[in-house]
Structure formats: C-alpha cells, structure tokens
XYZ file of C-alpha atoms in Angstrom:
87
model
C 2.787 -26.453 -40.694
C 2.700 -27.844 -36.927
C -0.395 -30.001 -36.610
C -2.697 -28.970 -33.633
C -1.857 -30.812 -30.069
C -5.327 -32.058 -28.382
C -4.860 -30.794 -25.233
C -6.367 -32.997 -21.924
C -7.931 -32.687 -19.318
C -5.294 -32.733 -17.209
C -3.622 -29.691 -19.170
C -6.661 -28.266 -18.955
C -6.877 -28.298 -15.080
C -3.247 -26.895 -14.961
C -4.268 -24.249 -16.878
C -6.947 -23.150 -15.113
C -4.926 -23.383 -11.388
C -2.709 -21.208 -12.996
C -4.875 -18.336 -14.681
C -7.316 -19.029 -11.210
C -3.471 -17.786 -9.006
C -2.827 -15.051 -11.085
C -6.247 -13.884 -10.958
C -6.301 -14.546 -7.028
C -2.532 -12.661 -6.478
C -3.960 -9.854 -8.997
C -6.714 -9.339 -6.462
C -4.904 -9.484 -3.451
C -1.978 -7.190 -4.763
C -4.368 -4.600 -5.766
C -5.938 -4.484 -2.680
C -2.387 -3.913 -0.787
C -1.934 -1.205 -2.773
C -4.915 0.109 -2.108
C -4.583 0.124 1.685
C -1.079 1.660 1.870
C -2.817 4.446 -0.298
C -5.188 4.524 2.825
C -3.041 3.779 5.741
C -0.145 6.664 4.096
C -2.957 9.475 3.652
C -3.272 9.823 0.510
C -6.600 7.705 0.410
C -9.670 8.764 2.452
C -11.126 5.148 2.698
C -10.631 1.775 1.377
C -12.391 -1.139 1.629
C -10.673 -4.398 0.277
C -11.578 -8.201 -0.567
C -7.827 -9.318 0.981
C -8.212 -12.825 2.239
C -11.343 -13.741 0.167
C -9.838 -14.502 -2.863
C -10.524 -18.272 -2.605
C -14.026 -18.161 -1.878
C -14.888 -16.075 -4.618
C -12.953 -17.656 -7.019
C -14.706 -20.771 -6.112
C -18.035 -18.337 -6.441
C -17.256 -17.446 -9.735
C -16.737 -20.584 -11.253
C -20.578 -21.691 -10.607
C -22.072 -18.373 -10.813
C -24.030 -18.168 -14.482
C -25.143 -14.806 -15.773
C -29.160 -14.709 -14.304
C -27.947 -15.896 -11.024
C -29.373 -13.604 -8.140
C -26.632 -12.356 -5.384
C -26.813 -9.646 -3.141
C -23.615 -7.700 -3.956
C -21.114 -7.769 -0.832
C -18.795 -4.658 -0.724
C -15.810 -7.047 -0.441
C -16.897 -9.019 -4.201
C -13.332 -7.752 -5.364
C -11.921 -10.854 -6.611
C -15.612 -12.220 -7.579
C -16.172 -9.180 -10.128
C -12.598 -9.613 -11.599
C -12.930 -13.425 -12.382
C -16.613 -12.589 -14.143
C -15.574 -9.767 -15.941
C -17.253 -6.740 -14.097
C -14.040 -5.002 -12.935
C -10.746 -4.451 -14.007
C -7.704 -2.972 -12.287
C-alpha cells in the first residue's frame, strides 16, 4: 500500500490555477459556440459572458452562499464556478 503524500500549499495553488483555466476556457468556449449559433441563424439571440471570465472567477472565490448580488445577465462564468449552471 502507497502511503498518502501531504500535499502543500504550493500544490495546492497549482491546482487551483489549473481547475480555475479550465473552468475560465470552459466558459469562454461555450459562449463561442453559442454566438456562431447566433451569428449563422440558427439562434434567435444570445447573450454571452466572453471576456469576463476573470472577474467572475475572482467573484466566485469570495462569494459565500447568503451573499446578496443582483444577478447580471452576463454571470456565465460566475454560475459555473458556484455550481448553478452547467454546460
């Protein structure tokens, strides 16, 4: 049996960069699909959260369930990283 590895902070940190991209290129890549299913027709309208991804990343990481916010039609990436929307 492998004994367990204590992890650091440091790995820690990496980790979370990492899941924090995916999460951030998940967003934006859904919303470029979206828009080409606007722009080619076969979409009435589309409103995206392309080029917000950062901000509401950085949102989600301090925002704790009780916390009042006036929802924003563009909260894309903000209601993937709490758990409120998936693709």
């Amino acid at each position: 049996m492998v004994g367990l590895k204590q992890t650091s902070g440091q790995e820690i940190l990496e980790n979370e960069i990492i899941a924090d991209y995916q999460l951030g290129w998940l967003s934006r890549y859904t919303s470029l699909i979206g828009r080409r299913e606007v722009l080619s027709g076969r979409a009435k309208f589309g409103i995206f959260g392309a080029g917000k991804e950062l901000a509401q990343l950085a949102l989600a990481k301090v925002y704790q369930p009780g916390d009042f916010r006036s929802g924003y039609y563009r909260d894309q990436t903000l209601m993937f990283a709490i758990g409120q929307l998936t693709v």
